[in-house]
PDB file of C-alpha atoms in Angstrom:
ATOM      1  CA  MET A  20     107.369  80.247  95.617  1.00 41.00           C
ATOM      2  CA  ASP A  21     109.848  78.488  97.843  1.00 43.00           C
ATOM      3  CA  GLY A  22     113.055  77.940  97.586  1.00 44.00           C
ATOM      4  CA  SER A  23     114.645  75.367  95.716  1.00 44.00           C
ATOM      5  CA  ALA A  24     112.623  76.782  93.109  1.00 44.00           C
ATOM      6  CA  ALA A  25     114.039  80.407  93.431  1.00 41.00           C
ATOM      7  CA  ARG A  26     117.325  78.447  93.673  1.00 41.00           C
ATOM      8  CA  ASN A  27     116.053  77.091  90.276  1.00 42.00           C
ATOM      9  CA  ARG A  28     114.797  80.183  88.531  1.00 42.00           C
ATOM     10  CA  SER A  29     117.967  81.903  89.990  1.00 38.00           C
ATOM     11  CA  SER A  30     120.150  79.469  87.820  1.00 40.00           C
ATOM     12  CA  TRP A  31     118.721  79.421  84.730  1.00 37.00           C
ATOM     13  CA  ALA A  32     118.888  83.511  85.044  1.00 40.00           C
ATOM     14  CA  ARG A  33     122.520  82.947  84.494  1.00 40.00           C
ATOM     15  CA  LEU A  34     121.647  81.037  81.389  1.00 43.00           C
ATOM     16  CA  GLU A  35     118.857  82.825  79.739  1.00 41.00           C
ATOM     17  CA  PRO A  36     121.018  85.049  77.601  1.00 38.00           C
ATOM     18  CA  ALA A  37     123.102  82.550  76.202  1.00 41.00           C
ATOM     19  CA  CYS A  38     120.306  80.272  75.649  1.00 40.00           C
ATOM     20  CA  VAL A  39     118.542  83.022  73.501  1.00 35.00           C
ATOM     21  CA  GLU A  40     121.011  82.763  70.579  1.00 41.00           C
ATOM     22  CA  ALA A  41     121.453  78.632  71.257  1.00 40.00           C
ATOM     23  CA  ALA A  42     119.733  77.769  68.631  1.00 38.00           C
ATOM     24  CA  MET A  43     122.495  79.417  65.988  1.00 40.00           C
ATOM     25  CA  VAL A  44     125.908  78.372  68.449  1.00 51.00           C
ATOM     26  CA  LEU A  45     123.761  75.656  69.959  1.00 74.00           C
ATOM     27  CA  ILE A  46     125.448  74.641  73.235  1.00 85.00           C
ATOM     28  CA  SER A  47     128.767  76.624  74.041  1.00 87.00           C
ATOM     29  CA  GLU A  48     131.789  74.825  76.002  1.00 90.00           C
ATOM     30  CA  HIS A  49     130.500  76.968  78.997  1.00 91.00           C
ATOM     31  CA  GLN A  50     127.236  76.751  78.808  1.00 90.00           C
ATOM     32  CA  ALA A  51     127.508  73.103  78.794  1.00 92.00           C
ATOM     33  CA  GLY A  52     129.374  73.739  81.538  1.00 95.00           C
ATOM     34  CA  LEU A  53     126.609  75.535  83.563  1.00 94.00           C
ATOM     35  CA  LEU A  54     124.243  72.595  82.388  1.00 95.00           C
ATOM     36  CA  ARG A  55     125.835  70.389  83.716  1.00 96.00           C
ATOM     37  CA  ALA A  56     126.814  71.249  86.809  1.00 97.00           C
ATOM     38  CA  HIS A  57     123.113  72.527  87.193  1.00 96.00           C
ATOM     39  CA  PHE A  58     121.458  68.961  85.650  1.00 97.00           C
ATOM     40  CA  GLU A  59     123.721  67.345  88.500  1.00 97.00           C
ATOM     41  CA  ARG A  60     121.914  69.371  91.112  1.00 97.00           C
ATOM     42  CA  ALA A  61     118.713  69.326  90.090  1.00 97.00           C
ATOM     43  CA  LEU A  62     117.637  66.220  88.130  1.00 98.00           C
ATOM     44  CA  GLU A  63     116.421  64.108  90.466  1.00 97.00           C
ATOM     45  CA  SER A  64     114.613  60.856  88.161  1.00 97.00           C
ATOM     46  CA  PRO A  65     115.785  59.634  84.640  1.00 98.00           C
ATOM     47  CA  VAL A  66     113.503  61.738  81.413  1.00 98.00           C
ATOM     48  CA  ARG A  67     113.274  60.664  78.354  1.00 98.00           C
ATOM     49  CA  ILE A  68     113.424  62.900  75.034  1.00 98.00           C
ATOM     50  CA  ASP A  69     111.377  61.118  72.110  1.00 98.00           C
ATOM     51  CA  LEU A  70     112.959  63.140  69.001  1.00 98.00           C
ATOM     52  CA  PHE A  71     110.411  62.944  65.922  1.00 97.00           C
ATOM     53  CA  VAL A  72     112.401  64.225  62.690  1.00 96.00           C
ATOM     54  CA  GLU A  73     112.173  63.897  58.782  1.00 91.00           C
ATOM     55  CA  PRO A  74     115.580  62.877  57.228  1.00 80.00           C
ATOM     56  CA  GLU A  75     115.862  65.251  53.967  1.00 66.00           C
ATOM     57  CA  ARG A  76     116.453  62.958  51.567  1.00 51.00           C
ATOM     58  CA  ARG A  77     111.780  62.627  51.989  1.00 49.00           C
ATOM     59  CA  LEU A  78     111.146  66.670  52.083  1.00 47.00           C
ATOM     60  CA  PHE A  79     109.502  66.552  48.460  1.00 52.00           C
ATOM     61  CA  ARG A  80     108.127  69.975  49.071  1.00 48.00           C
ATOM     62  CA  ALA A  81     110.192  72.765  49.237  1.00 46.00           C
ATOM     63  CA  ALA A  82     108.302  74.283  52.006  1.00 49.00           C
ATOM     64  CA  ASP A  83     108.029  71.468  54.104  1.00 50.00           C
ATOM     65  CA  GLU A  84     107.957  71.767  58.206  1.00 48.00           C
ATOM     66  CA  CYS A  85     111.109  70.258  58.853  1.00 82.00           C
ATOM     67  CA  GLU A  86     112.962  72.864  58.069  1.00 85.00           C
ATOM     68  CA  TRP A  87     114.946  72.802  61.487  1.00 91.00           C
ATOM     69  CA  CYS A  88     115.327  68.934  61.684  1.00 93.00           C
ATOM     70  CA  ASP A  89     118.489  69.013  61.652  1.00 92.00           C
ATOM     71  CA  GLU A  90     119.873  71.570  64.076  1.00 92.00           C
ATOM     72  CA  ALA A  91     117.122  69.882  66.278  1.00 94.00           C
ATOM     73  CA  LEU A  92     119.022  66.976  66.358  1.00 94.00           C
ATOM     74  CA  GLU A  93     122.128  68.583  67.142  1.00 94.00           C
ATOM     75  CA  LEU A  94     120.270  70.552  69.723  1.00 94.00           C
ATOM     76  CA  MET A  95     118.885  67.345  71.389  1.00 96.00           C
ATOM     77  CA  THR A  96     121.413  65.016  71.325  1.00 95.00           C
ATOM     78  CA  GLU A  97     123.931  67.719  72.530  1.00 94.00           C
ATOM     79  CA  LEU A  98     121.716  68.218  75.569  1.00 96.00           C
ATOM     80  CA  ALA A  99     121.247  64.511  76.363  1.00 96.00           C
ATOM     81  CA  ARG A 100     124.625  64.161  76.390  1.00 95.00           C
ATOM     82  CA  LEU A 101     125.211  67.177  79.592  1.00 96.00           C
ATOM     83  CA  SER A 102     123.271  64.093  81.759  1.00 98.00           C
ATOM     84  CA  PRO A 103     123.455  60.690  82.417  1.00 98.00           C
ATOM     85  CA  LYS A 104     119.463  60.938  83.193  1.00 98.00           C
ATOM     86  CA  LEU A 105     118.628  62.153  80.133  1.00 98.00           C
ATOM     87  CA  GLU A 106     118.187  59.863  77.228  1.00 98.00           C
ATOM     88  CA  LEU A 107     117.738  60.684  73.658  1.00 98.00           C
ATOM     89  CA  VAL A 108     115.519  58.844  71.414  1.00 98.00           C
ATOM     90  CA  VAL A 109     115.153  59.383  67.675  1.00 97.00           C
ATOM     91  CA  HIS A 110     112.786  58.595  65.135  1.00 97.00           C
ATOM     92  CA  THR A 111     112.055  58.849  61.620  1.00 95.00           C
ATOM     93  CA  LEU A 112     108.233  60.519  61.979  1.00 95.00           C
ATOM     94  CA  SER A 113     107.784  58.243  58.002  1.00 93.00           C
ATOM     95  CA  ALA A 114     108.799  55.258  59.634  1.00 95.00           C
ATOM     96  CA  GLU A 115     107.697  55.271  63.098  1.00 97.00           C
ATOM     97  CA  ALA A 116     103.942  56.170  62.334  1.00 95.00           C
ATOM     98  CA  GLU A 117     102.284  54.349  64.903  1.00 97.00           C
ATOM     99  CA  THR A 118     104.962  55.842  67.895  1.00 98.00           C
ATOM    100  CA  ALA A 119     104.387  58.801  66.393  1.00 97.00           C
ATOM    101  CA  ARG A 120     100.555  58.406  66.636  1.00 97.00           C
ATOM    102  CA  ARG A 121     101.358  56.908  70.094  1.00 97.00           C
ATOM    103  CA  LEU A 122     102.752  59.990  71.487  1.00 97.00           C
ATOM    104  CA  GLY A 123     100.627  62.223  69.646  1.00 96.00           C
ATOM    105  CA  VAL A 124     103.279  63.392  66.982  1.00 97.00           C
ATOM    106  CA  GLU A 125     101.898  64.904  63.326  1.00 95.00           C
ATOM    107  CA  ARG A 126     104.263  67.098  62.750  1.00 94.00           C
ATOM    108  CA  VAL A 127     108.593  67.142  62.567  1.00 95.00           C
ATOM    109  CA  PRO A 128     110.804  68.321  64.678  1.00 96.00           C
ATOM    110  CA  ALA A 129     108.445  67.363  67.575  1.00 97.00           C
ATOM    111  CA  ILE A 130     110.357  66.797  71.086  1.00 98.00           C
ATOM    112  CA  VAL A 131     108.395  64.671  73.410  1.00 98.00           C
ATOM    113  CA  LEU A 132     109.367  64.679  76.896  1.00 98.00           C
ATOM    114  CA  SER A 133     108.588  61.797  79.485  1.00 97.00           C
ATOM    115  CA  GLY A 134     109.067  60.543  82.745  1.00 97.00           C
ATOM    116  CA  ALA A 135     107.649  61.175  85.923  1.00 96.00           C
ATOM    117  CA  ALA A 136     104.853  63.342  84.035  1.00 95.00           C
ATOM    118  CA  ARG A 137     101.239  62.366  84.649  1.00 96.00           C
ATOM    119  CA  GLY A 138     100.470  63.932  80.938  1.00 96.00           C
ATOM    120  CA  SER A 139     102.050  64.378  77.994  1.00 97.00           C
ATOM    121  CA  VAL A 140     104.392  66.945  77.225  1.00 98.00           C
ATOM    122  CA  ARG A 141     105.713  67.753  73.931  1.00 98.00           C
ATOM    123  CA  PHE A 142     107.602  70.714  71.635  1.00 98.00           C
ATOM    124  CA  VAL A 143     106.453  71.448  68.186  1.00 97.00           C
ATOM    125  CA  GLY A 144     109.463  73.094  66.376  1.00 95.00           C
ATOM    126  CA  MET A 145     112.948  73.685  67.264  1.00 93.00           C
ATOM    127  CA  PRO A 146     113.015  75.392  70.430  1.00 91.00           C
ATOM    128  CA  LEU A 147     114.775  78.883  70.523  1.00 84.00           C
ATOM    129  CA  GLY A 148     114.967  82.110  71.924  1.00 82.00           C
ATOM    130  CA  TYR A 149     113.431  82.196  75.150  1.00 85.00           C
ATOM    131  CA  GLU A 150     111.715  78.607  74.550  1.00 90.00           C
ATOM    132  CA  LEU A 151     114.751  76.593  75.430  1.00 90.00           C
ATOM    133  CA  THR A 152     114.741  78.180  78.707  1.00 90.00           C
ATOM    134  CA  GLU A 153     111.519  76.987  79.074  1.00 93.00           C
ATOM    135  CA  MET A 154     112.172  73.553  77.973  1.00 96.00           C
ATOM    136  CA  LEU A 155     115.371  73.002  80.176  1.00 95.00           C
ATOM    137  CA  GLU A 156     112.995  74.231  83.012  1.00 95.00           C
ATOM    138  CA  THR A 157     110.518  71.432  82.528  1.00 97.00           C
ATOM    139  CA  ILE A 158     113.081  68.846  82.100  1.00 98.00           C
ATOM    140  CA  VAL A 159     113.897  69.705  85.861  1.00 97.00           C
ATOM    141  CA  ASP A 160     109.988  69.885  86.456  1.00 97.00           C
ATOM    142  CA  ILE A 161     109.573  66.127  85.031  1.00 98.00           C
ATOM    143  CA  SER A 162     112.383  64.445  87.295  1.00 98.00           C
ATOM    144  CA  ARG A 163     111.098  65.920  90.058  1.00 96.00           C
ATOM    145  CA  GLY A 164     107.700  64.247  89.293  1.00 94.00           C
ATOM    146  CA  HIS A 165     105.931  67.613  90.259  1.00 90.00           C
ATOM    147  CA  ALA A 166     105.399  71.249  89.437  1.00 90.00           C
ATOM    148  CA  ASP A 167     105.160  74.608  91.499  1.00 91.00           C
ATOM    149  CA  LEU A 168     101.214  75.177  91.520  1.00 92.00           C
ATOM    150  CA  ASP A 169      99.104  76.431  94.094  1.00 90.00           C
ATOM    151  CA  ALA A 170      96.908  73.536  95.970  1.00 90.00           C
ATOM    152  CA  GLU A 171      94.225  74.440  94.838  1.00 89.00           C
ATOM    153  CA  THR A 172      95.193  73.999  90.884  1.00 91.00           C
ATOM    154  CA  LYS A 173      96.027  70.753  91.801  1.00 90.00           C
ATOM    155  CA  THR A 174      92.887  69.815  93.581  1.00 89.00           C
ATOM    156  CA  ALA A 175      91.337  71.099  90.160  1.00 88.00           C
ATOM    157  CA  LEU A 176      93.425  68.787  87.784  1.00 90.00           C
ATOM    158  CA  ALA A 177      92.353  65.965  90.442  1.00 89.00           C
ATOM    159  CA  SER A 178      89.430  66.674  89.366  1.00 87.00           C
ATOM    160  CA  LEU A 179      89.012  66.609  85.839  1.00 88.00           C
ATOM    161  CA  LYS A 180      86.846  63.925  84.380  1.00 86.00           C
ATOM    162  CA  GLY A 181      87.676  64.308  80.884  1.00 88.00           C
ATOM    163  CA  GLU A 182      90.485  65.281  78.192  1.00 92.00           C
ATOM    164  CA  VAL A 183      92.221  68.198  77.883  1.00 92.00           C
ATOM    165  CA  ARG A 184      94.638  69.036  75.009  1.00 94.00           C
ATOM    166  CA  LEU A 185      95.999  72.587  75.444  1.00 94.00           C
ATOM    167  CA  GLU A 186      98.240  73.691  72.449  1.00 96.00           C
ATOM    168  CA  LEU A 187      99.855  76.997  72.668  1.00 97.00           C
ATOM    169  CA  PHE A 188     101.599  78.906  70.052  1.00 97.00           C
ATOM    170  CA  VAL A 189     104.507  81.076  71.211  1.00 96.00           C
ATOM    171  CA  THR A 190     107.688  82.433  68.920  1.00 93.00           C
ATOM    172  CA  GLN A 191     111.211  83.207  70.101  1.00 89.00           C
ATOM    173  CA  SER A 192     111.278  87.216  69.983  1.00 89.00           C
ATOM    174  CA  CYS A 193     107.839  86.923  72.919  1.00 92.00           C
ATOM    175  CA  PRO A 194     108.385  87.680  76.399  1.00 90.00           C
ATOM    176  CA  HIS A 195     105.358  86.586  78.014  1.00 91.00           C
ATOM    177  CA  CYS A 196     105.403  83.083  75.563  1.00 94.00           C
ATOM    178  CA  PRO A 197     107.585  81.607  78.525  1.00 93.00           C
ATOM    179  CA  SER A 198     105.327  81.930  81.162  1.00 93.00           C
ATOM    180  CA  MET A 199     102.578  80.412  79.489  1.00 94.00           C
ATOM    181  CA  ALA A 200     104.553  77.355  78.280  1.00 96.00           C
ATOM    182  CA  ARG A 201     105.390  76.740  81.926  1.00 95.00           C
ATOM    183  CA  LEU A 202     102.253  76.789  83.307  1.00 94.00           C
ATOM    184  CA  ILE A 203     100.653  74.038  80.622  1.00 95.00           C
ATOM    185  CA  HIS A 204     103.355  72.328  80.396  1.00 96.00           C
ATOM    186  CA  LYS A 205     103.148  72.025  84.443  1.00 96.00           C
ATOM    187  CA  LEU A 206      99.301  71.693  84.271  1.00 95.00           C
ATOM    188  CA  ALA A 207     100.620  68.127  82.092  1.00 96.00           C
ATOM    189  CA  ILE A 208     102.847  67.061  84.741  1.00 97.00           C
ATOM    190  CA  GLU A 209     100.286  66.748  87.337  1.00 95.00           C
ATOM    191  CA  SER A 210      97.538  65.432  85.687  1.00 95.00           C
ATOM    192  CA  GLY A 211      97.343  62.199  83.510  1.00 95.00           C
ATOM    193  CA  ARG A 212      94.647  63.714  81.698  1.00 94.00           C
ATOM    194  CA  VAL A 213      96.472  67.088  80.100  1.00 95.00           C
ATOM    195  CA  SER A 214      98.321  66.737  77.014  1.00 96.00           C
ATOM    196  CA  ALA A 215     100.556  70.110  76.753  1.00 97.00           C
ATOM    197  CA  ASP A 216     101.785  71.502  73.231  1.00 98.00           C
ATOM    198  CA  VAL A 217     104.005  74.433  72.689  1.00 98.00           C
ATOM    199  CA  ILE A 218     104.268  75.276  68.765  1.00 97.00           C
ATOM    200  CA  GLU A 219     106.189  77.627  67.533  1.00 95.00           C
ATOM    201  CA  ALA A 220     103.935  80.023  65.302  1.00 95.00           C
ATOM    202  CA  GLY A 221     107.050  80.974  63.083  1.00 92.00           C
ATOM    203  CA  GLN A 222     107.772  77.163  62.333  1.00 91.00           C
ATOM    204  CA  HIS A 223     104.013  76.396  61.689  1.00 92.00           C
ATOM    205  CA  PRO A 224     102.333  78.349  59.336  1.00 92.00           C
ATOM    206  CA  GLY A 225     100.125  75.878  58.449  1.00 92.00           C
ATOM    207  CA  LEU A 226      98.630  75.668  61.738  1.00 94.00           C
ATOM    208  CA  VAL A 227      98.825  79.311  62.146  1.00 96.00           C
ATOM    209  CA  GLU A 228      96.851  79.914  59.213  1.00 95.00           C
ATOM    210  CA  ARG A 229      94.577  77.372  60.674  1.00 95.00           C
ATOM    211  CA  TYR A 230      93.432  78.580  63.498  1.00 95.00           C
ATOM    212  CA  ALA A 231      93.781  82.264  62.790  1.00 95.00           C
ATOM    213  CA  ILE A 232      96.449  82.724  64.995  1.00 95.00           C
ATOM    214  CA  GLU A 233      97.311  86.818  65.320  1.00 93.00           C
ATOM    215  CA  GLY A 234      99.366  87.444  68.572  1.00 94.00           C
ATOM    216  CA  VAL A 235     101.269  85.398  70.839  1.00 96.00           C
ATOM    217  CA  PRO A 236     100.649  83.838  73.490  1.00 96.00           C
ATOM    218  CA  THR A 237      97.772  82.343  71.914  1.00 95.00           C
ATOM    219  CA  LEU A 238      96.006  79.218  73.579  1.00 94.00           C
ATOM    220  CA  VAL A 239      94.007  76.609  71.653  1.00 95.00           C
ATOM    221  CA  VAL A 240      91.885  74.292  74.348  1.00 93.00           C
ATOM    222  CA  ASN A 241      90.272  71.359  72.639  1.00 93.00           C
ATOM    223  CA  GLY A 242      91.251  72.335  69.071  1.00 93.00           C
ATOM    224  CA  GLU A 243      88.853  76.369  69.931  1.00 91.00           C
ATOM    225  CA  VAL A 244      91.272  79.302  70.259  1.00 91.00           C
ATOM    226  CA  ALA A 245      90.242  79.513  74.025  1.00 89.00           C
ATOM    227  CA  LEU A 246      93.082  82.796  75.547  1.00 90.00           C
ATOM    228  CA  VAL A 247      95.451  85.341  73.978  1.00 92.00           C
ATOM    229  CA  GLY A 248      97.896  86.763  76.101  1.00 92.00           C
ATOM    230  CA  LEU A 249      99.528  86.005  79.499  1.00 90.00           C
ATOM    231  CA  GLN A 250      96.725  84.397  82.258  1.00 88.00           C
ATOM    232  CA  PRO A 251      96.986  83.737  85.296  1.00 88.00           C
ATOM    233  CA  GLU A 252      97.436  80.235  86.731  1.00 87.00           C
ATOM    234  CA  ALA A 253      93.337  79.795  87.711  1.00 84.00           C
ATOM    235  CA  HIS A 254      92.012  81.892  84.447  1.00 81.00           C
ATOM    236  CA  LEU A 255      93.538  79.210  82.596  1.00 81.00           C
ATOM    237  CA  LEU A 256      92.601  76.018  84.898  1.00 79.00           C
ATOM    238  CA  VAL A 257      89.672  77.382  84.678  1.00 81.00           C
ATOM    239  CA  ASP A 258      89.572  77.118  80.448  1.00 81.00           C
ATOM    240  CA  ALA A 259      90.703  73.969  80.732  1.00 81.00           C
ATOM    241  CA  ILE A 260      88.087  72.578  83.080  1.00 78.00           C
ATOM    242  CA  ARG A 261      85.256  73.583  80.808  1.00 78.00           C
ATOM    243  CA  ALA A 262      86.984  72.241  77.723  1.00 79.00           C
ATOM    244  CA  ALA A 263      86.843  68.517  79.959  1.00 71.00           C
ATOM    245  CA  ARG A 264      83.277  69.227  80.948  1.00 69.00           C
ATOM    246  CA  ALA A 265      82.233  69.627  77.630  1.00 75.00           C
ATOM    247  CA  ARG A 266      83.618  66.811  75.506  1.00 67.00           C
TER     248      ARG A 266
END
């Protein structure tokens, strides 16, 4: 890890204990001050945040998956206010189906981060606990247009011939999930052939059942469960390349 990456991690480390509770208290004045200062130092280019929600009045089922829409909207609104380089665009899924399709969104709440990333970077569900810290780090990576990956990994990504869709199932209390989430988002930042979704398993039981998820982190590659548990960078990349070549 180079010096800038180490400084970045050190800065976020001071925020992690507060971020674990952010879904409940959102962003306190103290947290906002730390984040505002960090964004001022770390963000290099604009990052767009597309948030998809569904108004409560349109939810006809008690078990609908948009339980966290209000909280996600409040959190992203507060976050976007912390830097002029963060642009928040809010969409209603049912009213903007074509935009959702273009951005790869099928469920709410969903967060799509774009800017200098080459591929698609998404969060499906309200980012809670460790997931929020990972999202903040990913925003910085996107603003810089590159991620901290090995040279061999970048070379292999450049050689991809097919599309690779990565779906990582996580939970807010999983200590190994943020590292895996960071890794798949880094792959998407570096390659336009990679789309990476971090999915809050507890908020999407239907998807958990579909893929028979039994533990986290679990990685689904192009619709097939491929990896369970924390994986090294090279191992994850090999599976992504195999999936791309199989299409």
